[in-house]
mmCIF file of C-alpha atoms in Angstrom:
data_model
loop_
_atom_site.group_PDB
_atom_site.id
_atom_site.type_symbol
_atom_site.label_atom_id
_atom_site.label_comp_id
_atom_site.label_asym_id
_atom_site.label_seq_id
_atom_site.Cartn_x
_atom_site.Cartn_y
_atom_site.Cartn_z
ATOM 1 C CA MET O 8 -4.856 10.532 19.236
ATOM 2 C CA GLU O 9 -8.303 8.998 18.763
ATOM 3 C CA ARG O 10 -11.717 9.826 20.104
ATOM 4 C CA ARG O 11 -14.338 7.149 19.499
ATOM 5 C CA SER O 12 -18.007 7.636 20.223
ATOM 6 C CA LEU O 13 -19.016 4.326 18.661
ATOM 7 C CA ARG O 14 -17.483 0.874 18.616
ATOM 8 C CA LYS O 15 -15.951 -0.573 15.454
ATOM 9 C CA LYS O 16 -18.639 -2.260 13.401
ATOM 10 C CA GLU O 17 -18.847 -4.405 10.295
ATOM 11 C CA LEU O 18 -20.674 -3.141 7.238
ATOM 12 C CA VAL O 19 -21.124 -4.276 3.656
ATOM 13 C CA LEU O 20 -20.053 -1.296 1.588
ATOM 14 C CA GLN O 21 -19.054 -0.378 -1.914
ATOM 15 C CA GLY O 22 -15.473 0.801 -2.275
ATOM 16 C CA ASN O 23 -16.516 4.363 -3.052
ATOM 17 C CA GLU O 24 -18.803 4.384 -0.012
ATOM 18 C CA ALA O 25 -15.959 3.117 2.178
ATOM 19 C CA CYS O 26 -13.773 5.950 0.897
ATOM 20 C CA ALA O 27 -16.377 8.507 1.970
ATOM 21 C CA LYS O 28 -16.732 6.842 5.373
ATOM 22 C CA GLY O 29 -12.955 6.929 5.807
ATOM 23 C CA ALA O 30 -12.819 10.630 4.965
ATOM 24 C CA ILE O 31 -15.468 11.461 7.556
ATOM 25 C CA TYR O 32 -13.661 9.384 10.182
ATOM 26 C CA ALA O 33 -10.373 11.147 9.345
ATOM 27 C CA GLY O 34 -11.927 14.529 10.039
ATOM 28 C CA CYS O 35 -12.727 15.739 6.537
ATOM 29 C CA ARG O 36 -15.195 18.593 6.927
ATOM 30 C CA PHE O 37 -15.124 20.136 3.471
ATOM 31 C CA PHE O 38 -15.775 18.414 0.168
ATOM 32 C CA ALA O 39 -15.955 20.028 -3.257
ATOM 33 C CA GLY O 40 -16.472 17.962 -6.362
ATOM 34 C CA TYR O 41 -18.092 17.442 -9.733
ATOM 35 C CA PRO O 42 -19.845 14.125 -10.520
ATOM 36 C CA ILE O 43 -17.947 11.820 -12.857
ATOM 37 C CA THR O 44 -18.122 8.064 -13.412
ATOM 38 C CA PRO O 45 -16.862 5.902 -11.740
ATOM 39 C CA SER O 46 -16.313 8.067 -8.635
ATOM 40 C CA THR O 47 -19.783 9.602 -8.338
ATOM 41 C CA GLU O 48 -20.852 7.519 -5.321
ATOM 42 C CA ILE O 49 -18.178 9.266 -3.243
ATOM 43 C CA ILE O 50 -19.676 12.645 -4.079
ATOM 44 C CA GLU O 51 -23.208 11.395 -3.454
ATOM 45 C CA MET O 52 -22.356 10.072 0.000
ATOM 46 C CA MET O 53 -20.280 13.107 0.961
ATOM 47 C CA SER O 54 -23.146 15.436 0.009
ATOM 48 C CA ALA O 55 -25.201 13.805 2.762
ATOM 49 C CA GLU O 56 -22.481 13.031 5.296
ATOM 50 C CA MET O 57 -20.932 16.497 5.337
ATOM 51 C CA GLN O 58 -24.126 18.041 6.672
ATOM 52 C CA LYS O 59 -24.524 15.301 9.302
ATOM 53 C CA SER O 60 -20.951 15.784 10.532
ATOM 54 C CA GLY O 61 -21.050 19.565 10.653
ATOM 55 C CA GLY O 62 -19.052 20.065 7.491
ATOM 56 C CA ALA O 63 -19.725 21.686 4.124
ATOM 57 C CA PHE O 64 -20.328 20.203 0.676
ATOM 58 C CA ILE O 65 -20.342 22.092 -2.591
ATOM 59 C CA GLN O 66 -20.853 20.814 -6.128
ATOM 60 C CA MET O 67 -18.527 22.906 -8.242
ATOM 61 C CA GLU O 68 -18.854 23.913 -11.874
ATOM 62 C CA ASP O 69 -15.904 21.692 -12.819
ATOM 63 C CA GLU O 70 -12.885 19.855 -11.431
ATOM 64 C CA ILE O 71 -10.625 22.889 -11.693
ATOM 65 C CA GLY O 72 -12.876 24.725 -9.270
ATOM 66 C CA SER O 73 -13.133 21.637 -7.062
ATOM 67 C CA ALA O 74 -9.380 21.353 -6.562
ATOM 68 C CA CYS O 75 -9.006 25.086 -5.948
ATOM 69 C CA ALA O 76 -11.894 25.087 -3.472
ATOM 70 C CA ILE O 77 -10.384 22.390 -1.258
ATOM 71 C CA ILE O 78 -7.066 24.261 -1.193
ATOM 72 C CA GLY O 79 -8.852 27.363 0.039
ATOM 73 C CA ALA O 80 -10.885 25.369 2.555
ATOM 74 C CA ARG O 81 -7.776 23.793 4.038
ATOM 75 C CA TRP O 82 -6.142 27.183 4.565
ATOM 76 C CA GLY O 83 -9.423 28.193 6.119
ATOM 77 C CA GLY O 84 -8.921 25.508 8.748
ATOM 78 C CA LYS O 85 -10.875 22.477 7.485
ATOM 79 C CA LYS O 86 -9.511 19.143 6.310
ATOM 80 C CA ALA O 87 -10.651 18.873 2.703
ATOM 81 C CA MET O 88 -11.023 16.302 -0.081
ATOM 82 C CA THR O 89 -12.286 15.919 -3.623
ATOM 83 C CA ALA O 90 -12.901 12.880 -5.832
ATOM 84 C CA THR O 91 -12.811 12.437 -9.581
ATOM 85 C CA SER O 92 -11.746 10.202 -12.461
ATOM 86 C CA GLY O 93 -9.410 10.545 -15.450
ATOM 87 C CA PRO O 94 -10.720 13.589 -17.370
ATOM 88 C CA GLY O 95 -11.373 15.488 -14.146
ATOM 89 C CA TYR O 96 -8.015 14.514 -12.699
ATOM 90 C CA THR O 97 -6.354 15.990 -15.777
ATOM 91 C CA LEU O 98 -8.063 19.308 -15.079
ATOM 92 C CA MET O 99 -6.749 19.322 -11.503
ATOM 93 C CA GLN O 100 -3.047 19.196 -12.366
ATOM 94 C CA GLU O 101 -2.316 22.911 -12.061
ATOM 95 C CA ALA O 102 -3.982 23.013 -8.649
ATOM 96 C CA ILE O 103 -1.999 19.961 -7.514
ATOM 97 C CA GLY O 104 1.230 21.767 -8.359
ATOM 98 C CA PHE O 105 0.000 24.835 -6.492
ATOM 99 C CA ALA O 106 -0.837 22.697 -3.442
ATOM 100 C CA ALA O 107 2.621 21.116 -3.584
ATOM 101 C CA VAL O 108 4.502 24.419 -3.715
ATOM 102 C CA THR O 109 2.307 26.054 -1.061
ATOM 103 C CA GLU O 110 2.499 22.944 1.141
ATOM 104 C CA THR O 111 -1.253 22.587 1.396
ATOM 105 C CA PRO O 112 -2.429 19.250 2.871
ATOM 106 C CA ILE O 113 -5.345 18.052 0.730
ATOM 107 C CA VAL O 114 -6.603 14.625 -0.382
ATOM 108 C CA ILE O 115 -7.627 13.838 -3.962
ATOM 109 C CA VAL O 116 -9.274 10.518 -4.873
ATOM 110 C CA ASN O 117 -8.930 9.348 -8.475
ATOM 111 C CA VAL O 118 -11.105 6.334 -9.302
ATOM 112 C CA GLN O 119 -9.451 5.424 -12.590
ATOM 113 C CA ARG O 120 -11.228 4.570 -15.815
ATOM 114 C CA GLY O 121 -9.964 3.797 -19.298
ATOM 115 C CA GLY O 122 -8.581 6.671 -21.362
ATOM 116 C CA PRO O 123 -7.333 8.824 -23.044
ATOM 117 C CA SER O 124 -9.949 11.588 -23.182
ATOM 118 C CA THR O 125 -13.502 10.451 -22.358
ATOM 119 C CA GLY O 126 -12.260 6.920 -22.876
ATOM 120 C CA GLN O 127 -14.212 4.207 -21.050
ATOM 121 C CA PRO O 128 -16.423 5.779 -18.373
ATOM 122 C CA THR O 129 -17.621 2.449 -16.944
ATOM 123 C CA LEU O 130 -14.523 0.281 -17.230
ATOM 124 C CA SER O 131 -11.349 0.129 -15.178
ATOM 125 C CA SER O 132 -7.716 0.930 -15.829
ATOM 126 C CA GLN O 133 -4.452 1.847 -14.140
ATOM 127 C CA GLN O 134 -3.446 4.270 -16.864
ATOM 128 C CA ASP O 135 -3.011 7.281 -14.569
ATOM 129 C CA ILE O 136 -0.048 5.835 -12.648
ATOM 130 C CA TYR O 137 2.462 8.251 -14.225
ATOM 131 C CA GLN O 138 0.092 11.204 -14.317
ATOM 132 C CA ALA O 139 -0.316 10.826 -10.562
ATOM 133 C CA ARG O 140 3.448 11.218 -10.211
ATOM 134 C CA TYR O 141 4.354 13.697 -12.951
ATOM 135 C CA GLY O 142 1.049 15.348 -13.927
ATOM 136 C CA SER O 143 1.794 18.912 -12.891
ATOM 137 C CA HIS O 144 4.725 20.854 -14.326
ATOM 138 C CA GLY O 145 7.948 21.463 -12.447
ATOM 139 C CA ASP O 146 9.816 19.309 -9.942
ATOM 140 C CA TYR O 147 7.849 18.115 -6.941
ATOM 141 C CA GLU O 148 7.328 14.907 -4.995
ATOM 142 C CA ILE O 149 3.914 13.374 -4.373
ATOM 143 C CA ILE O 150 2.404 10.670 -2.162
ATOM 144 C CA VAL O 151 0.120 8.180 -3.932
ATOM 145 C CA LEU O 152 -1.707 5.262 -2.275
ATOM 146 C CA THR O 153 -3.255 2.378 -4.254
ATOM 147 C CA PRO O 154 -6.030 0.441 -2.481
ATOM 148 C CA SER O 155 -6.945 -3.047 -3.693
ATOM 149 C CA SER O 156 -9.953 -3.793 -1.477
ATOM 150 C CA VAL O 157 -12.958 -2.071 0.045
ATOM 151 C CA GLN O 158 -11.300 -2.229 3.458
ATOM 152 C CA GLU O 159 -8.264 -0.471 2.028
ATOM 153 C CA MET O 160 -10.476 2.189 0.471
ATOM 154 C CA PHE O 161 -11.451 3.079 4.040
ATOM 155 C CA ASP O 162 -8.020 2.588 5.608
ATOM 156 C CA PHE O 163 -5.993 4.277 2.856
ATOM 157 C CA THR O 164 -8.270 7.308 2.812
ATOM 158 C CA VAL O 165 -7.634 7.754 6.535
ATOM 159 C CA ARG O 166 -3.931 7.235 5.921
ATOM 160 C CA ALA O 167 -3.999 9.833 3.144
ATOM 161 C CA PHE O 168 -5.233 12.500 5.564
ATOM 162 C CA GLU O 169 -2.557 11.499 8.077
ATOM 163 C CA LEU O 170 0.236 11.762 5.508
ATOM 164 C CA ALA O 171 -1.112 15.017 4.067
ATOM 165 C CA GLU O 172 -1.009 16.694 7.472
ATOM 166 C CA GLN O 173 2.342 15.172 8.438
ATOM 167 C CA PHE O 174 4.152 16.255 5.267
ATOM 168 C CA ARG O 175 2.083 19.306 4.321
ATOM 169 C CA THR O 176 1.449 18.012 0.815
ATOM 170 C CA PRO O 177 -1.349 16.812 -1.484
ATOM 171 C CA VAL O 178 -1.923 13.057 -1.224
ATOM 172 C CA ILE O 179 -3.585 11.022 -3.971
ATOM 173 C CA VAL O 180 -5.720 7.928 -3.373
ATOM 174 C CA LEU O 181 -5.323 6.220 -6.759
ATOM 175 C CA ALA O 182 -8.151 3.701 -6.873
ATOM 176 C CA ASP O 183 -9.838 2.211 -9.937
ATOM 177 C CA GLU O 184 -13.330 1.262 -11.088
ATOM 178 C CA VAL O 185 -13.025 -2.353 -9.906
ATOM 179 C CA VAL O 186 -12.205 -1.380 -6.322
ATOM 180 C CA GLY O 187 -14.553 1.594 -6.368
ATOM 181 C CA HIS O 188 -17.615 -0.441 -7.340
ATOM 182 C CA MET O 189 -17.083 -3.812 -5.635
ATOM 183 C CA ARG O 190 -18.845 -4.588 -2.358
ATOM 184 C CA GLU O 191 -17.246 -6.344 0.609
ATOM 185 C CA LYS O 192 -17.713 -6.660 4.341
ATOM 186 C CA ILE O 193 -15.342 -4.313 6.142
ATOM 187 C CA ALA O 194 -14.639 -3.027 9.643
ATOM 188 C CA VAL O 195 -15.502 0.662 9.990
ATOM 189 C CA GLU O 196 -14.360 2.852 12.843
ATOM 190 C CA GLY O 197 -16.981 4.886 14.667
ATOM 191 C CA GLY O 198 -16.549 8.418 15.960
ATOM 192 C CA SER O 199 -13.742 10.550 14.596
ATOM 193 C CA LYS O 200 -9.964 10.473 14.537
ATOM 194 C CA ILE O 201 -7.918 13.471 15.591
ATOM 195 C CA ILE O 202 -5.056 13.976 13.137
ATOM 196 C CA GLU O 203 -2.521 16.605 14.085
ATOM 197 C CA SER O 204 0.201 18.143 11.939
ATOM 198 C CA VAL O 205 3.800 17.183 12.686
ATOM 199 C CA LYS O 206 5.706 20.417 13.164
ATOM 200 C CA HIS O 207 8.917 19.515 11.346
ATOM 201 C CA GLN O 208 7.852 17.988 8.011
ATOM 202 C CA TYR O 209 7.583 21.122 5.927
ATOM 203 C CA VAL O 210 9.927 23.484 4.110
ATOM 204 C CA VAL O 211 8.629 27.019 4.528
ATOM 205 C CA SER O 212 4.977 26.704 5.546
ATOM 206 C CA PRO O 213 4.312 28.256 8.969
ATOM 207 C CA GLN O 214 1.791 25.443 9.640
ATOM 208 C CA ALA O 215 -0.837 28.041 10.534
ATOM 209 C CA ASP O 216 -4.294 28.304 9.061
ATOM 210 C CA PHE O 217 -5.624 31.705 8.119
ATOM 211 C CA PHE O 218 -6.967 33.918 10.902
ATOM 212 C CA GLN O 219 -4.598 32.409 13.489
ATOM 213 C CA GLY O 220 -2.513 35.529 14.085
ATOM 214 C CA LYS O 221 0.271 34.746 11.589
ATOM 215 C CA ASN O 222 1.386 37.008 8.774
ATOM 216 C CA THR O 223 1.277 34.537 5.910
ATOM 217 C CA MET O 224 0.895 34.879 2.158
ATOM 218 C CA VAL O 225 0.106 31.697 0.234
ATOM 219 C CA GLU O 226 2.251 32.149 -2.862
ATOM 220 C CA GLY O 227 2.443 29.954 -5.953
ATOM 221 C CA GLN O 228 5.819 31.330 -6.958
ATOM 222 C CA LEU O 229 8.895 30.070 -5.148
ATOM 223 C CA HIS O 230 8.938 31.859 -1.826
ATOM 224 C CA ASP O 231 10.388 32.063 1.659
ATOM 225 C CA GLU O 232 8.675 31.347 4.972
ATOM 226 C CA GLN O 233 6.731 34.615 4.855
ATOM 227 C CA GLY O 234 5.549 34.191 1.287
ATOM 228 C CA ARG O 235 8.079 36.613 -0.223
ATOM 229 C CA ARG O 236 9.053 35.695 -3.777
ATOM 230 C CA ILE O 237 12.512 34.261 -4.376
ATOM 231 C CA GLY O 238 12.072 33.166 -7.992
ATOM 232 C CA HIS O 239 14.630 35.709 -9.160
ATOM 233 C CA LEU O 240 17.271 34.309 -6.779
ATOM 234 C CA ALA O 241 18.780 31.219 -8.399
ATOM 235 C CA LYS O 242 20.553 29.828 -5.328
ATOM 236 C CA ARG O 243 17.597 30.198 -2.972
ATOM 237 C CA SER O 244 15.184 28.881 -5.600
ATOM 238 C CA GLY O 245 17.335 25.791 -6.096
ATOM 239 C CA GLU O 246 17.442 25.207 -2.358
ATOM 240 C CA PHE O 247 13.667 25.549 -2.149
ATOM 241 C CA ILE O 248 13.072 22.965 -4.901
ATOM 242 C CA ASN O 249 15.537 20.524 -3.355
ATOM 243 C CA ASP O 250 14.020 20.923 0.089
ATOM 244 C CA ILE O 251 10.407 20.542 -1.013
ATOM 245 C CA ASN O 252 11.364 17.316 -2.813
ATOM 246 C CA ARG O 253 13.548 15.946 -0.044
ATOM 247 C CA LYS O 254 10.941 16.346 2.673
ATOM 248 C CA ILE O 255 9.177 13.410 0.973
ATOM 249 C CA SER O 256 12.003 11.486 -0.716
ATOM 250 C CA ASP O 257 14.117 11.469 2.457
ATOM 251 C CA ASN O 258 11.154 10.046 4.375
ATOM 252 C CA THR O 259 10.248 7.219 2.009
ATOM 253 C CA ASP O 260 10.885 4.711 4.808
ATOM 254 C CA ILE O 261 8.114 6.371 6.819
ATOM 255 C CA ILE O 262 5.696 6.791 3.916
ATOM 256 C CA ALA O 263 6.167 3.632 1.824
ATOM 257 C CA SER O 264 4.168 0.462 2.397
ATOM 258 C CA ILE O 265 4.056 -2.987 0.788
ATOM 259 C CA ASP O 266 2.540 -6.356 1.685
ATOM 260 C CA THR O 267 4.183 -9.683 0.856
ATOM 261 C CA TYR O 268 2.645 -13.136 0.431
ATOM 262 C CA PHE O 269 4.575 -16.436 0.158
ATOM 263 C CA MET O 270 7.815 -14.636 -0.632
ATOM 264 C CA GLU O 271 9.976 -16.595 1.826
ATOM 265 C CA ASP O 272 10.893 -19.338 -0.680
ATOM 266 C CA ALA O 273 9.636 -17.817 -3.933
ATOM 267 C CA ASP O 274 11.551 -18.172 -7.197
ATOM 268 C CA VAL O 275 9.066 -15.966 -9.054
ATOM 269 C CA ALA O 276 7.512 -12.774 -7.697
ATOM 270 C CA ILE O 277 4.397 -11.047 -8.933
ATOM 271 C CA VAL O 278 4.526 -7.313 -8.254
ATOM 272 C CA ALA O 279 1.098 -5.697 -8.444
ATOM 273 C CA TYR O 280 -0.905 -2.786 -7.102
ATOM 274 C CA GLY O 281 -4.550 -1.775 -6.921
ATOM 275 C CA SER O 282 -7.235 -4.152 -8.156
ATOM 276 C CA VAL O 283 -4.738 -6.294 -10.119
ATOM 277 C CA ALA O 284 -3.239 -7.403 -6.802
ATOM 278 C CA ARG O 285 -6.434 -9.414 -6.223
ATOM 279 C CA PRO O 286 -6.147 -11.916 -9.119
ATOM 280 C CA SER O 287 -2.393 -11.904 -8.491
ATOM 281 C CA LEU O 288 -2.940 -13.161 -4.932
ATOM 282 C CA ASN O 289 -5.452 -15.732 -6.159
ATOM 283 C CA ALA O 290 -2.872 -16.925 -8.693
ATOM 284 C CA VAL O 291 -0.315 -17.370 -5.922
ATOM 285 C CA LYS O 292 -2.811 -19.300 -3.783
ATOM 286 C CA LEU O 293 -3.698 -21.588 -6.694
ATOM 287 C CA ALA O 294 -0.038 -22.353 -7.310
ATOM 288 C CA ARG O 295 0.576 -22.933 -3.605
ATOM 289 C CA GLY O 296 -2.480 -25.156 -3.159
ATOM 290 C CA VAL O 297 -4.009 -22.835 -0.568
ATOM 291 C CA LYS O 298 -7.748 -23.252 -0.214
ATOM 292 C CA ASP O 299 -9.669 -20.039 -0.591
ATOM 293 C CA GLY O 300 -13.422 -19.805 -0.258
ATOM 294 C CA ARG O 301 -13.678 -17.245 -3.018
ATOM 295 C CA ILE O 302 -11.604 -19.374 -5.389
ATOM 296 C CA ALA O 303 -13.594 -22.479 -4.513
ATOM 297 C CA SER O 304 -16.853 -20.791 -5.468
ATOM 298 C CA LYS O 305 -15.340 -19.753 -8.784
ATOM 299 C CA LEU O 306 -14.163 -23.291 -9.407
ATOM 300 C CA ARG O 307 -17.694 -24.581 -8.815
ATOM 301 C CA ILE O 308 -18.952 -22.132 -11.424
ATOM 302 C CA VAL O 309 -16.268 -23.317 -13.851
ATOM 303 C CA LYS O 310 -17.288 -26.957 -13.310
ATOM 304 C CA ASP O 311 -20.922 -26.101 -13.966
ATOM 305 C CA LEU O 312 -19.944 -24.396 -17.200
ATOM 306 C CA PHE O 313 -17.789 -27.353 -18.167
ATOM 307 C CA ARG O 314 -20.754 -29.696 -17.777
ATOM 308 C CA LYS O 315 -22.630 -27.463 -20.204
ATOM 309 C CA GLY O 316 -19.904 -27.860 -22.813
ATOM 310 C CA VAL O 317 -17.736 -24.819 -22.070
ATOM 311 C CA GLN O 318 -14.009 -25.603 -21.948
ATOM 312 C CA GLU O 319 -12.658 -25.734 -18.393
ATOM 313 C CA THR O 320 -10.248 -22.872 -17.747
ATOM 314 C CA LEU O 321 -8.372 -23.984 -14.635
ATOM 315 C CA HIS O 322 -7.102 -27.468 -15.492
ATOM 316 C CA THR O 323 -3.335 -26.858 -15.614
ATOM 317 C CA ASP O 324 -1.148 -28.065 -12.745
ATOM 318 C CA TYR O 325 0.734 -25.097 -11.283
ATOM 319 C CA SER O 326 1.770 -26.793 -8.060
ATOM 320 C CA HIS O 327 5.454 -26.899 -9.000
ATOM 321 C CA LEU O 328 5.666 -23.114 -9.198
ATOM 322 C CA LYS O 329 7.124 -21.287 -6.214
ATOM 323 C CA VAL O 330 5.318 -18.014 -6.686
ATOM 324 C CA GLY O 331 5.002 -15.087 -4.276
ATOM 325 C CA LEU O 332 3.344 -11.684 -4.371
ATOM 326 C CA VAL O 333 4.582 -8.215 -3.506
ATOM 327 C CA LYS O 334 1.582 -5.887 -3.259
ATOM 328 C CA ILE O 335 2.510 -2.215 -3.553
ATOM 329 C CA ASN O 336 0.372 0.000 -1.329
ATOM 330 C CA THR O 337 2.344 3.229 -1.841
ATOM 331 C CA VAL O 338 3.322 3.530 -5.487
ATOM 332 C CA TRP O 339 4.847 7.005 -4.999
ATOM 333 C CA PRO O 340 7.323 7.690 -3.582
ATOM 334 C CA PHE O 341 8.635 4.512 -5.182
ATOM 335 C CA PRO O 342 9.306 1.949 -2.403
ATOM 336 C CA GLU O 343 12.683 0.905 -3.815
ATOM 337 C CA LYS O 344 14.266 -0.248 -0.555
ATOM 338 C CA LEU O 345 11.276 -2.347 0.503
ATOM 339 C CA LEU O 346 10.900 -3.879 -2.939
ATOM 340 C CA LYS O 347 14.572 -4.802 -3.227
ATOM 341 C CA GLU O 348 14.476 -6.549 0.126
ATOM 342 C CA ALA O 349 11.241 -8.409 -0.593
ATOM 343 C CA ALA O 350 12.341 -9.721 -4.012
ATOM 344 C CA LYS O 351 16.066 -10.175 -3.397
ATOM 345 C CA ASN O 352 15.998 -13.978 -3.800
ATOM 346 C CA VAL O 353 13.744 -14.372 -6.837
ATOM 347 C CA ASP O 354 14.889 -14.895 -10.413
ATOM 348 C CA ILE O 355 11.830 -13.651 -12.287
ATOM 349 C CA ILE O 356 9.480 -10.730 -11.572
ATOM 350 C CA ILE O 357 6.117 -10.492 -13.336
ATOM 351 C CA VAL O 358 4.404 -7.085 -13.374
ATOM 352 C CA PRO O 359 0.720 -7.241 -14.398
ATOM 353 C CA GLU O 360 -0.889 -3.830 -14.956
ATOM 354 C CA MET O 361 -4.057 -2.484 -16.565
ATOM 355 C CA ASN O 362 -2.078 -0.152 -18.821
ATOM 356 C CA VAL O 363 0.655 -0.423 -21.450
ATOM 357 C CA GLY O 364 3.269 -1.374 -18.844
ATOM 358 C CA LYS O 365 4.203 1.804 -16.986
ATOM 359 C CA TYR O 366 5.128 0.882 -13.424
ATOM 360 C CA PHE O 367 7.085 -2.040 -14.884
ATOM 361 C CA ARG O 368 9.713 0.496 -15.988
ATOM 362 C CA GLU O 369 10.339 1.569 -12.403
ATOM 363 C CA ILE O 370 10.731 -2.021 -11.241
ATOM 364 C CA GLU O 371 12.983 -2.927 -14.178
ATOM 365 C CA ARG O 372 15.193 0.027 -13.288
ATOM 366 C CA VAL O 373 16.077 -1.352 -9.846
ATOM 367 C CA PHE O 374 16.403 -5.056 -10.763
ATOM 368 C CA LYS O 375 19.131 -5.171 -13.382
ATOM 369 C CA ASP O 376 20.147 -8.692 -12.309
ATOM 370 C CA LYS O 377 16.690 -10.264 -12.718
ATOM 371 C CA ALA O 378 14.262 -10.997 -15.505
ATOM 372 C CA VAL O 379 11.542 -8.378 -15.095
ATOM 373 C CA ILE O 380 8.571 -9.153 -17.327
ATOM 374 C CA SER O 381 5.815 -6.700 -18.164
ATOM 375 C CA MET O 382 2.264 -8.057 -18.415
ATOM 376 C CA PRO O 383 0.170 -5.155 -19.716
ATOM 377 C CA LYS O 384 -3.560 -5.370 -20.333
ATOM 378 C CA CYS O 385 -5.724 -2.603 -21.770
ATOM 379 C CA GLY O 386 -9.387 -2.519 -22.719
ATOM 380 C CA GLY O 387 -11.050 -2.586 -19.321
ATOM 381 C CA ASP O 388 -10.839 -6.279 -18.355
ATOM 382 C CA ILE O 389 -8.783 -7.194 -15.297
ATOM 383 C CA HIS O 390 -6.192 -9.970 -15.431
ATOM 384 C CA THR O 391 -7.352 -13.466 -14.465
ATOM 385 C CA PRO O 392 -5.349 -15.777 -12.166
ATOM 386 C CA LYS O 393 -4.961 -18.237 -15.040
ATOM 387 C CA GLU O 394 -3.534 -15.583 -17.360
ATOM 388 C CA ILE O 395 -0.965 -14.643 -14.744
ATOM 389 C CA LEU O 396 0.018 -18.247 -14.017
ATOM 390 C CA ASP O 397 0.246 -19.122 -17.721
ATOM 391 C CA LYS O 398 2.546 -16.132 -18.188
ATOM 392 C CA ILE O 399 4.769 -17.473 -15.416
ATOM 393 C CA LEU O 400 4.822 -20.919 -17.055
ATOM 394 C CA GLU O 401 5.836 -19.285 -20.320
ATOM 395 C CA GLU O 402 8.684 -17.371 -18.684
ATOM 396 C CA VAL O 403 10.101 -20.278 -16.688
ATOM 397 C CA GLY O 404 10.078 -22.405 -19.811
ATOM 398 C CA ILE O 405 7.661 -25.105 -18.751
ATOM 399 C CA ASN O 406 4.837 -25.992 -21.093
ATOM 400 C CA GLU O 407 1.926 -27.944 -19.650
#
C-alpha cells in the first residue's frame, strides 16, 4: 500500500506546515483555497508543494468557490483538499452537504479561531465543534478528526484522506490556532502513500471518476446509483437518508479513535480533544508525579518569577489525586463505545473546552451515573494544568 522514495526523517515544523506535508504524502494533488488567519501557512506551503509534486493549486475568490473546486477536482480524478478558519468554514457548509450526498471524498482543514463572525483572527478556540457536525442542512453523518500536536497534524491529515476514500465522504481536520502555529520535532514520511478506495463503503456512488467509461450524474438531490432523482419517492428517499448515515454510524468502531493515559486506576477522568488535551495531560502528569522535561522547564521559569516577587502558581500538592486522561482523536462520529469503556470505573469526569461547553453535552448524555463537569473557557487563552487540577480539587471536595 505504500511506495517510499525517501526514508522517514525528523523535521521541526509548524502544525500548519505539517498538515501540508501530510496532504502531499497522502496523495493530494489539487488544492483550492483562500487565505485566512490562522490557516494561511497551509495555503502558502501548498501553493509551492503542488507544483513540485505535479499537482495544481488555485487561489479562489472565496471559500465557497474553494469547496466547490475541490469537489469538482475529486470527480476529475485528483485527491483534493482545502483549508480555512471559522468565517470561511461557515461559507463552505452548503458544499459540505453536497459532498456528503454525492459521496465525494474530500478533506477540509479548519484551523479554529475565536468567533462568532470575524471574532478573534489570531487567537484559538474550539467553538466550531458543533458546526463541524451539524453545519450543513439535512441529515448526514460526518467524520471529524481533532489533532493536538504537530505530529498529529501530519498523521491525522493522512488519516483524513484514507477515511475519505474508504467511506466516500468529506472528512474534516478540526485543528485550532494553538496546534496550527506551534512548532515541534516530528517524523515525516518521505515519498507518497497510495490510498485506494474500499469498494463497499458507499451507498449509491459508482466509485468511478469522470471519464472512466461510466454513465454517472453527480446529483445534489436524493438519487439512485445512476444519478436519477428519487426525491419525490418518500420510501426510497427515506432509505437513501438512512443508508448514507449508516455507512458511517455503523462503522464507528473502524473510524473512532481515542488515547488513554493513567486510566487504569483513575477515580477522576479528564476528557479533552485538540490543543486542550496538552495541558490536560500535563495536569495528569503533575498529579501522578511523572517527570516531564517540558513541565520541568516551566517550573524553572515559575521559580525565577517567584524570586522576582511574582506569586508561585504551582505550589499545591495534587499527589493524592488519581487522575487520568481520555484524549478524543475522532470527535465525530462520537466514540461512545470507546469512551464508556475507558471511563467505566471513574466517579467524576471533567471536560475542559475552549468554548461554552459544547462537547460536554455529548459526554453527559452517555454518563448518567457519573458526575460530568463542564470546564468551559472562552476568550482565546488555553486552560492551564493548574486550572484543571484546581477544578478537580473543587469537585472532589478537598481544599488545599
